mmCIF file of C-alpha atoms in Angstrom:
data_model
loop_
_atom_site.group_PDB
_atom_site.id
_atom_site.type_symbol
_atom_site.label_atom_id
_atom_site.label_comp_id
_atom_site.label_asym_id
_atom_site.label_seq_id
_atom_site.Cartn_x
_atom_site.Cartn_y
_atom_site.Cartn_z
ATOM 1 C CA MET W 1277 64.741 51.244 82.284
ATOM 2 C CA GLU W 1278 66.156 54.121 80.269
ATOM 3 C CA ALA W 1279 63.718 56.900 79.336
ATOM 4 C CA LEU W 1280 63.801 56.351 75.566
ATOM 5 C CA GLU W 1281 63.371 52.600 75.980
ATOM 6 C CA CYS W 1282 60.379 53.221 78.259
ATOM 7 C CA ILE W 1283 58.788 55.578 75.723
ATOM 8 C CA LYS W 1284 59.432 53.225 72.806
ATOM 9 C CA THR W 1285 58.217 50.037 74.533
ATOM 10 C CA ARG W 1286 55.107 51.270 76.387
ATOM 11 C CA ARG W 1287 51.890 49.907 74.856
ATOM 12 C CA SER W 1288 48.217 50.353 75.634
ATOM 13 C CA ILE W 1289 47.323 47.201 77.551
ATOM 14 C CA ARG W 1290 43.693 46.087 77.449
ATOM 15 C CA LYS W 1291 43.937 42.648 79.084
ATOM 16 C CA PHE W 1292 45.254 42.163 82.590
ATOM 17 C CA THR W 1293 46.057 39.348 84.996
ATOM 18 C CA SER W 1294 44.178 39.191 88.295
ATOM 19 C CA GLU W 1295 47.386 39.915 90.244
ATOM 20 C CA PRO W 1296 46.799 42.943 92.482
ATOM 21 C CA VAL W 1297 48.927 46.059 92.195
ATOM 22 C CA SER W 1298 50.344 46.886 95.626
ATOM 23 C CA GLN W 1299 49.797 50.222 97.326
ATOM 24 C CA ASP W 1300 53.567 50.708 97.388
ATOM 25 C CA THR W 1301 53.688 50.326 93.604
ATOM 26 C CA LEU W 1302 50.744 52.728 93.188
ATOM 27 C CA LYS W 1303 52.457 55.280 95.405
ATOM 28 C CA ALA W 1304 55.675 54.962 93.402
ATOM 29 C CA ILE W 1305 53.756 55.527 90.153
ATOM 30 C CA VAL W 1306 51.941 58.579 91.524
ATOM 31 C CA GLU W 1307 55.169 59.936 93.008
ATOM 32 C CA ALA W 1308 56.789 59.756 89.560
ATOM 33 C CA ALA W 1309 53.695 61.226 87.876
ATOM 34 C CA SER W 1310 53.789 64.135 90.320
ATOM 35 C CA MET W 1311 56.949 65.281 88.536
ATOM 36 C CA ALA W 1312 54.986 66.063 85.344
ATOM 37 C CA PRO W 1313 55.156 69.752 84.468
ATOM 38 C CA SER W 1314 52.052 71.918 84.810
ATOM 39 C CA TRP W 1315 50.887 75.448 84.072
ATOM 40 C CA LYS W 1316 52.758 77.737 86.452
ATOM 41 C CA ASN W 1317 53.352 74.672 88.640
ATOM 42 C CA THR W 1318 49.650 74.517 89.554
ATOM 43 C CA GLN W 1319 49.789 70.690 89.884
ATOM 44 C CA ILE W 1320 46.042 70.297 89.293
ATOM 45 C CA THR W 1321 46.013 66.584 88.447
ATOM 46 C CA ARG W 1322 44.697 64.033 90.952
ATOM 47 C CA TYR W 1323 44.662 60.208 90.764
ATOM 48 C CA ASN W 1324 41.561 58.540 92.197
ATOM 49 C CA ILE W 1325 42.326 54.809 92.383
ATOM 50 C CA VAL W 1326 39.167 52.704 92.267
ATOM 51 C CA GLU W 1327 39.789 49.397 94.036
ATOM 52 C CA ASN W 1328 36.197 48.787 95.111
ATOM 53 C CA ALA W 1329 34.707 46.246 92.683
ATOM 54 C CA ASP W 1330 31.164 47.638 93.033
ATOM 55 C CA ILE W 1331 32.245 51.182 92.182
ATOM 56 C CA LYS W 1332 34.428 49.959 89.313
ATOM 57 C CA ASN W 1333 31.489 47.916 88.017
ATOM 58 C CA ASP W 1334 29.165 50.938 88.314
ATOM 59 C CA ILE W 1335 31.564 53.030 86.222
ATOM 60 C CA ALA W 1336 31.957 50.224 83.675
ATOM 61 C CA ASN W 1337 28.212 49.747 83.281
ATOM 62 C CA ASN W 1338 26.893 53.288 83.748
ATOM 63 C CA GLY W 1339 29.819 55.544 82.931
ATOM 64 C CA THR W 1340 31.062 54.374 79.531
ATOM 65 C CA LEU W 1341 28.277 55.802 77.350
ATOM 66 C CA GLY W 1342 27.332 52.321 76.176
ATOM 67 C CA PHE W 1343 30.801 51.721 74.685
ATOM 68 C CA SER W 1344 31.110 48.015 75.421
ATOM 69 C CA HIS W 1345 34.841 47.871 74.631
ATOM 70 C CA ASN W 1346 35.638 50.275 77.498
ATOM 71 C CA ARG W 1347 33.163 48.496 79.777
ATOM 72 C CA ASP W 1348 34.950 45.199 79.162
ATOM 73 C CA ILE W 1349 38.417 46.716 79.696
ATOM 74 C CA ILE W 1350 37.362 48.276 83.016
ATOM 75 C CA ASN W 1351 35.718 45.055 84.186
ATOM 76 C CA GLY W 1352 38.882 43.118 83.299
ATOM 77 C CA ALA W 1353 41.296 45.491 85.025
ATOM 78 C CA PRO W 1354 42.242 45.063 88.687
ATOM 79 C CA LEU W 1355 42.204 48.849 89.148
ATOM 80 C CA LEU W 1356 40.723 51.893 87.500
ATOM 81 C CA VAL W 1357 42.314 55.298 87.839
ATOM 82 C CA VAL W 1358 39.963 58.236 87.499
ATOM 83 C CA VAL W 1359 42.270 61.089 86.588
ATOM 84 C CA SER W 1360 40.747 64.354 87.754
ATOM 85 C CA MET W 1361 41.807 67.959 87.655
ATOM 86 C CA ILE W 1362 41.110 70.885 89.925
ATOM 87 C CA SER W 1363 39.108 73.493 88.009
ATOM 88 C CA GLY W 1364 39.746 77.198 87.791
ATOM 89 C CA ARG W 1365 43.516 77.264 88.325
ATOM 90 C CA CYS W 1366 45.244 76.269 85.130
ATOM 91 C CA GLY W 1367 45.464 78.930 82.413
ATOM 92 C CA TYR W 1368 44.368 81.731 84.713
ATOM 93 C CA GLU W 1369 46.127 84.761 86.084
ATOM 94 C CA LYS W 1370 45.733 85.704 89.754
ATOM 95 C CA ASP W 1371 43.056 88.268 88.806
ATOM 96 C CA GLY W 1372 40.942 85.523 87.182
ATOM 97 C CA SER W 1373 41.667 86.513 83.577
ATOM 98 C CA PHE W 1374 43.063 84.073 81.032
ATOM 99 C CA THR W 1375 46.694 84.372 80.032
ATOM 100 C CA THR W 1376 46.289 82.992 76.496
ATOM 101 C CA SER W 1377 43.589 82.270 73.954
ATOM 102 C CA LYS W 1378 43.684 78.647 75.158
ATOM 103 C CA GLU W 1379 41.810 79.860 78.251
ATOM 104 C CA ASP W 1380 41.067 76.970 80.637
ATOM 105 C CA ARG W 1381 41.900 74.277 78.053
ATOM 106 C CA TRP W 1382 45.353 74.152 79.632
ATOM 107 C CA GLU W 1383 43.676 71.962 82.281
ATOM 108 C CA MET W 1384 43.340 69.110 79.801
ATOM 109 C CA PHE W 1385 46.832 69.698 78.470
ATOM 110 C CA ASP W 1386 48.300 69.393 81.955
ATOM 111 C CA ALA W 1387 46.125 66.374 82.806
ATOM 112 C CA GLY W 1388 47.292 64.757 79.561
ATOM 113 C CA ILE W 1389 50.950 65.291 80.378
ATOM 114 C CA ALA W 1390 50.362 63.894 83.866
ATOM 115 C CA SER W 1391 48.425 60.894 82.522
ATOM 116 C CA GLN W 1392 51.189 59.989 80.091
ATOM 117 C CA THR W 1393 53.785 60.379 82.842
ATOM 118 C CA PHE W 1394 51.645 58.093 85.055
ATOM 119 C CA CYS W 1395 51.494 55.460 82.277
ATOM 120 C CA LEU W 1396 55.243 55.629 81.608
ATOM 121 C CA ALA W 1397 56.021 55.261 85.319
ATOM 122 C CA ALA W 1398 53.625 52.304 85.507
ATOM 123 C CA HIS W 1399 55.309 50.681 82.499
ATOM 124 C CA ASP W 1400 58.720 51.156 84.088
ATOM 125 C CA LEU W 1401 57.430 49.223 87.114
ATOM 126 C CA GLY W 1402 55.887 46.441 84.999
ATOM 127 C CA VAL W 1403 52.290 47.679 85.300
ATOM 128 C CA GLY W 1404 50.236 47.928 82.118
ATOM 129 C CA SER W 1405 47.815 50.722 81.361
ATOM 130 C CA VAL W 1406 45.415 52.095 78.800
ATOM 131 C CA ILE W 1407 43.956 55.601 78.762
ATOM 132 C CA LEU W 1408 40.212 55.549 78.071
ATOM 133 C CA GLY W 1409 38.577 58.673 76.690
ATOM 134 C CA ILE W 1410 34.978 57.569 76.188
ATOM 135 C CA TYR W 1411 33.131 58.096 79.465
ATOM 136 C CA ASP W 1412 30.223 59.961 81.001
ATOM 137 C CA GLU W 1413 31.926 62.599 83.129
ATOM 138 C CA ALA W 1414 28.922 63.214 85.387
ATOM 139 C CA ALA W 1415 28.300 59.496 85.992
ATOM 140 C CA VAL W 1416 31.960 58.809 86.781
ATOM 141 C CA ALA W 1417 32.202 61.843 89.082
ATOM 142 C CA LYS W 1418 29.074 60.704 90.928
ATOM 143 C CA SER W 1419 30.341 57.118 91.268
ATOM 144 C CA ILE W 1420 33.496 58.218 93.078
ATOM 145 C CA SER W 1421 31.983 61.232 94.887
ATOM 146 C CA LEU W 1422 34.411 63.565 93.126
ATOM 147 C CA PRO W 1423 34.778 66.928 94.911
ATOM 148 C CA GLU W 1424 32.791 69.733 93.254
ATOM 149 C CA ASN W 1425 35.925 71.692 92.360
ATOM 150 C CA GLU W 1426 37.311 68.800 90.272
ATOM 151 C CA LYS W 1427 36.498 67.482 86.799
ATOM 152 C CA VAL W 1428 37.173 64.057 85.295
ATOM 153 C CA ALA W 1429 40.022 64.243 82.778
ATOM 154 C CA ALA W 1430 40.482 60.575 81.810
ATOM 155 C CA LEU W 1431 40.102 56.986 82.915
ATOM 156 C CA ILE W 1432 43.148 54.716 83.044
ATOM 157 C CA ALA W 1433 42.695 50.971 83.446
ATOM 158 C CA ILE W 1434 45.782 49.438 85.069
ATOM 159 C CA GLY W 1435 47.119 46.051 86.108
ATOM 160 C CA TYR W 1436 49.761 43.546 85.203
ATOM 161 C CA PRO W 1437 49.677 42.778 81.455
ATOM 162 C CA ASP W 1438 48.115 39.523 80.287
ATOM 163 C CA GLN W 1439 49.084 40.158 76.681
ATOM 164 C CA GLU W 1440 52.058 41.097 74.553
ATOM 165 C CA CYS W 1441 51.356 43.958 72.185
ATOM 166 C CA GLU W 1442 53.262 44.719 69.029
ATOM 167 C CA ALA W 1443 53.968 48.342 68.262
ATOM 168 C CA PRO W 1444 51.483 49.709 65.752
ATOM 169 C CA LYS W 1445 52.916 51.231 62.612
ATOM 170 C CA ARG W 1446 54.206 54.732 63.346
ATOM 171 C CA LYS W 1447 54.569 57.689 61.022
ATOM 172 C CA THR W 1448 58.115 58.409 59.923
ATOM 173 C CA THR W 1449 60.124 61.263 61.353
ATOM 174 C CA ASP W 1450 59.895 62.943 57.929
ATOM 175 C CA ASP W 1451 56.079 62.807 58.178
ATOM 176 C CA LEU W 1452 56.102 64.365 61.640
ATOM 177 C CA LEU W 1453 58.944 66.853 61.527
ATOM 178 C CA ARG W 1454 58.844 70.272 59.921
ATOM 179 C CA LEU W 1455 61.962 72.403 60.104
ATOM 180 C CA ILE W 1456 61.347 76.100 59.612
#
């Protein structure tokens, strides 16, 4: 699939078939996502794939802050990706000071770029995805025994799509573009 076609046709998928996603496919997606740029090439993003149904269920029921829509999506997805990021590297100089006024918020920027790259790679391989932002970071981290030096950046439910999604209305280029 060509890059622009992939960008224009990727949709957030919230309903999945029960068909498993192979480890080879997961590795191919992560390999592609590893090419996402990062602050000074720090490569802080990690992909924790939750296959275990009990752990996935624990996150769905105890890690979604009571948001039933996300609970249902996680329970209906064959896999859940807990995107995490290594703390204390991104946005910092070697002496520990911050390079810009964004301070450590570059971590989320880099994790966001990596998450979108992950979702585009998945789409290219026929795997659907949706990035979920409503979660209890501490509960999710505990459920997967996340290392202390990492923070949860996002949850991505993935699997083979069981729905066709129309593109939502988009703003026009004139609405988005400002030439100075």
